[in-house]
Coordinates of C-alpha atoms in Angstrom, one line a residue:
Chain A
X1 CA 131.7 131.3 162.9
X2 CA 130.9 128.2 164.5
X3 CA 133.3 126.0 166.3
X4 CA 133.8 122.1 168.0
X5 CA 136.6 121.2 170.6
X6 CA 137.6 117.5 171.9
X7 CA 139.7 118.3 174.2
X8 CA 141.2 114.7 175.1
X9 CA 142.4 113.2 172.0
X10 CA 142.4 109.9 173.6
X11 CA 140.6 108.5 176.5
X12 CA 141.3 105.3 178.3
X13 CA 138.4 103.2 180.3
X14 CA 138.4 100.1 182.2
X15 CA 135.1 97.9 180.3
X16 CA 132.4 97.9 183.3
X17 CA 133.3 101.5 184.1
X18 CA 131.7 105.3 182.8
X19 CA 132.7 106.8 180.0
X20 CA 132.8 110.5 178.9
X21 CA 133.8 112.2 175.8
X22 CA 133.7 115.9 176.0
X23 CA 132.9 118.3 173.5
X24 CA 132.6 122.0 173.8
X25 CA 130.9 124.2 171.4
X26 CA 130.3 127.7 169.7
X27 CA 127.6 128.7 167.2
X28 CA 125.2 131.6 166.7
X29 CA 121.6 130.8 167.0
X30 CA 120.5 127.4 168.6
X31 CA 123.3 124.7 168.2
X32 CA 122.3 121.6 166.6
X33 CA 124.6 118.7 167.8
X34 CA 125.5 115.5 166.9
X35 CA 128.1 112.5 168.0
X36 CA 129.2 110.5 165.4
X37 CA 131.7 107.1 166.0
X38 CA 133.7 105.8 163.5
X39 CA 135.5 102.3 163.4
X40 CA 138.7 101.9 161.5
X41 CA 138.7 102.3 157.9
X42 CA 135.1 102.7 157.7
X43 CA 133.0 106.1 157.5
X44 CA 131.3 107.7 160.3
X45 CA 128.1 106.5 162.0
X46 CA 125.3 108.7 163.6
X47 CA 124.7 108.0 167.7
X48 CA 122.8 110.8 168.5
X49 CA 121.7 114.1 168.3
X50 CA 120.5 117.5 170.2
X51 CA 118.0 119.8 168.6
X52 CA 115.5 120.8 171.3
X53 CA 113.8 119.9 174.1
X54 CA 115.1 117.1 177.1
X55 CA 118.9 118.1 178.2
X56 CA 119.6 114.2 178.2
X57 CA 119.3 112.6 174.6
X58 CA 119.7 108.9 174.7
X59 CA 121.2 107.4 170.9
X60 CA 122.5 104.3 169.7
X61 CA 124.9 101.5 171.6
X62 CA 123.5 102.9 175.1
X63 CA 124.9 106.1 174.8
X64 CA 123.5 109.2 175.7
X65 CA 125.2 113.0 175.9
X66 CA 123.8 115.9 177.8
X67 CA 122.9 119.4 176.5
X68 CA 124.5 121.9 179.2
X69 CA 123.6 125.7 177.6
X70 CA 125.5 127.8 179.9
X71 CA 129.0 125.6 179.6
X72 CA 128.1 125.4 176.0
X73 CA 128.9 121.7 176.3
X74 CA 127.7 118.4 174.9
X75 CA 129.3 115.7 176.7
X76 CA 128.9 112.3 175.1
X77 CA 128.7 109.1 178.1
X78 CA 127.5 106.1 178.6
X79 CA 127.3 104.2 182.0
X80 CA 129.3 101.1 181.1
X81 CA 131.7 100.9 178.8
X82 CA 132.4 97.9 176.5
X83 CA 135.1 97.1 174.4
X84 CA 133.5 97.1 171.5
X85 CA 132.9 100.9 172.0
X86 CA 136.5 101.2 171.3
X87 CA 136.9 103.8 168.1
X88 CA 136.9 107.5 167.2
X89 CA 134.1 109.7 168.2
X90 CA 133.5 113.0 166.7
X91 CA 131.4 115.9 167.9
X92 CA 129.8 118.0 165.5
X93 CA 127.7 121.3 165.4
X94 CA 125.1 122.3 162.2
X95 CA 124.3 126.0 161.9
X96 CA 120.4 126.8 163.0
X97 CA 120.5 129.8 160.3
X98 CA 119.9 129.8 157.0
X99 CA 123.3 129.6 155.3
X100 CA 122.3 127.0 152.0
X101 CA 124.0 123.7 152.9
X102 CA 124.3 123.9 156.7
X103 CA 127.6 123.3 156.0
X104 CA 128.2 121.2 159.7
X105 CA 131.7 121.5 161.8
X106 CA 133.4 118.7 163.1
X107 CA 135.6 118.3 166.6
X108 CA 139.3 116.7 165.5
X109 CA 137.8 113.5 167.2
X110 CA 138.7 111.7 170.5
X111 CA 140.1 107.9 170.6
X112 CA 138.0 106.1 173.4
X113 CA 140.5 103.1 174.2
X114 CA 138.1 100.5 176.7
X115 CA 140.8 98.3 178.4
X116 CA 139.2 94.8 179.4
Chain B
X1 CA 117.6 103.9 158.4
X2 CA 119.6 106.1 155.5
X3 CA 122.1 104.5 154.0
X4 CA 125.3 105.9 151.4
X5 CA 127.2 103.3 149.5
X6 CA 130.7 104.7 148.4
X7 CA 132.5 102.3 145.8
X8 CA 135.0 101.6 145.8
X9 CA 136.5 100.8 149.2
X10 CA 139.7 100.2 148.3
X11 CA 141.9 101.6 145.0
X12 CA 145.5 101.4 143.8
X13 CA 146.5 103.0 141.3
X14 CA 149.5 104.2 139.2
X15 CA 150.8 107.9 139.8
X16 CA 149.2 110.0 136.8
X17 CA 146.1 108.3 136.5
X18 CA 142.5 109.3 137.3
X19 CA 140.2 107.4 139.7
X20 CA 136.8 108.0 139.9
X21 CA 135.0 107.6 143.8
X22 CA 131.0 107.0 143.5
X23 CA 128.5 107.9 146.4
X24 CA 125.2 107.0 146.5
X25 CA 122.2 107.5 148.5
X26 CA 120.1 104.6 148.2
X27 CA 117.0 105.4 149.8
X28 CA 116.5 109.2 150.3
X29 CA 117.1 112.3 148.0
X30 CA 120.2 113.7 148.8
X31 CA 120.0 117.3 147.9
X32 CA 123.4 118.0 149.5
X33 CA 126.7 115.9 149.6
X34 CA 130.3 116.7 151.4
X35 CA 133.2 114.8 150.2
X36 CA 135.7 114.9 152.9
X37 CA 139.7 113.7 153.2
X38 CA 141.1 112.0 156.5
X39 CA 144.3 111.7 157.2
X40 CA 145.6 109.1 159.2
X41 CA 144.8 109.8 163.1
X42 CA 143.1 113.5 162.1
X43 CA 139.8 114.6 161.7
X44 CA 137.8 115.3 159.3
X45 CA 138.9 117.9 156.1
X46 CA 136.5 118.9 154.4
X47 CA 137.0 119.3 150.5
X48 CA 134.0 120.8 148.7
X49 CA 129.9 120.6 149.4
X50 CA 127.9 119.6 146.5
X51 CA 124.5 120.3 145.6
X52 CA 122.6 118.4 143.3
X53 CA 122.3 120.2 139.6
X54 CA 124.7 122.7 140.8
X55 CA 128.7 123.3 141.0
X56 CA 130.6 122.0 143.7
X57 CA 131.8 124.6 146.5
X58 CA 135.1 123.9 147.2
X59 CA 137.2 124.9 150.4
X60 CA 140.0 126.8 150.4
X61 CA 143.5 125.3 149.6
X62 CA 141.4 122.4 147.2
X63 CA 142.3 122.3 143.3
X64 CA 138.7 121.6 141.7
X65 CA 140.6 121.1 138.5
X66 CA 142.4 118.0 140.6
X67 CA 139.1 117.3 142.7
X68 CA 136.3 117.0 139.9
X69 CA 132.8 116.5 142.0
X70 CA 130.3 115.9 139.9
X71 CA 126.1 115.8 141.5
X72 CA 124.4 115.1 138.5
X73 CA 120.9 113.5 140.4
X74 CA 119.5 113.7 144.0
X75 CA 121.1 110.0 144.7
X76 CA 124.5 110.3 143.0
X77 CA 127.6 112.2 143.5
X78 CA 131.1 111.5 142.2
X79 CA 134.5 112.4 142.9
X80 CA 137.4 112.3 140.6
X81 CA 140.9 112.4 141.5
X82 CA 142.4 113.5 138.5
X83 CA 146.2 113.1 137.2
X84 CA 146.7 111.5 141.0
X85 CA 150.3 111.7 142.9
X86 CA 151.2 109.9 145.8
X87 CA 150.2 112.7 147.8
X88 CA 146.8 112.4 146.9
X89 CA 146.9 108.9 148.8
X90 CA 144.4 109.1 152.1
X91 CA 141.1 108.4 153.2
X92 CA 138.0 109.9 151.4
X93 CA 134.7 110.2 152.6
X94 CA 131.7 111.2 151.2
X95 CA 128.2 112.0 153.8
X96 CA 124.3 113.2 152.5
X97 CA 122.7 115.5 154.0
X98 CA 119.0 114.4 155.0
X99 CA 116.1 116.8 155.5
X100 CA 115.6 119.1 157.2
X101 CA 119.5 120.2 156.4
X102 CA 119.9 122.0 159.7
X103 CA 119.3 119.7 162.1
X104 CA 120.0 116.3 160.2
X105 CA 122.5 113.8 160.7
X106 CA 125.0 113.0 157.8
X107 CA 125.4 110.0 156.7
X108 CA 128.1 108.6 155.4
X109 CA 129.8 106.5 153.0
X110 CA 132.2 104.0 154.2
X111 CA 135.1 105.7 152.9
X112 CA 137.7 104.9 149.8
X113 CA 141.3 104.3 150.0
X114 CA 143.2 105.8 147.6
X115 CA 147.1 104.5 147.3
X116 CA 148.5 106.1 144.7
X117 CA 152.1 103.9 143.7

């Protein structure tokens, strides 16, 4: 079974400064990851996304998250923080293996709160 | 980029009655949908995957009699709150898979909100 933690439910920045959101994970096979933010009442929107390849994957906004395999993390930051980036973010994992719909698991989300 | 349209955004609607949530993929062939619930300040619950010609899969703990999902083409996928209660009010979201399905993002719909009076 494949799991997603956020440990911080909320995080609190000062705009100017760098953020992280962390996100742990557990799968079988190679993890496929993804960061998603979400702005109130509205769906969720892609940033970014690990499959293979560079540890460092740069997305949308200016953020980027980095791959670490042996901490099986996939911390989402970004070097200066805006208020505008304030919302929920959401780390999720997708299943390498066959399983039909690659039915993806989400983390319970972390409130990023950028103070001007 | 791929984009989902969920209609409506915003229902009301009298305790008893059905309401019917529409999700469409308007520029790639969604051969997989998820229909999830949020609750207010909680993540994600996800409520049944559908797959296009096929029934829904619903998780455990979700009525499909109350919950009819419906994936009748590659671009359209429906969710019906049927005989709704006040309890059925929250936040529901619907997401397409792209291709390939392992390692795509979702997309998503941006969201209904059901208030059942």
């Amino acid at each position: 079974a494949q799991s997603v933690a956020q440990p911080e439910d909320q995080v609190n920045v000062a705009e100017g400064n760098p953020l992280t959101v962390k996100c742990t994970y557990s799968v079988s096979g190679n993890p496929y990851l993804f960061w998603y933010v979400q702005y109130p009442n509205r769906g969720l929107q892609f940033l970014l996304k690990y499959i293979t390849g560079d540890n460092l994957v740069k997305g949308s906004y200016g953020f980027e998250a980095e791959f670490n395999k042996s901490q099986t993390s996939f911390h989402l930051k970004k070097p200066s923080a805006l208020v505008s980036d304030s919302a929920l973010y959401f780390c999720a994992v997708r299943p390498s293996t066959s399983g039909g719909s690659y039915i993806p698991t989400f983390g319970r989300g972390t409130s990023l709160i950028v103070h001007p | 980029g791929a984009v989902v349209s969920q209609h409506p955004s915003r229902v009301i609607c009298k305790s008893g009655t059905s309401v019917k949530i529409e999700c469409r993929s308007l520029d790639f062939q969604a051969t997989t949908m998820f229909w999830y619930r949020q609750f207010p300040k909680q993540s994600l619950m996800l409520m049944a995957t559908s797959n296009e010609g096929s029934k829904a899969t619903y998780e455990q703990g979700v009525e499909k009699d109350k919950f009819l999902i419906n994936h009748a083409s590659l671009t359209l996928s429906t969710l019906t709150v049927t005989s709704a209660h006040p309890e059925d009010s929250s936040f529901y979201i619907c997401s397409a898979s792209g291709r390939p399905p392992e390692n795509s993002p979702l997309h998503f719909g941006n969201g209904t909100r059901l208030t059942v009076t």
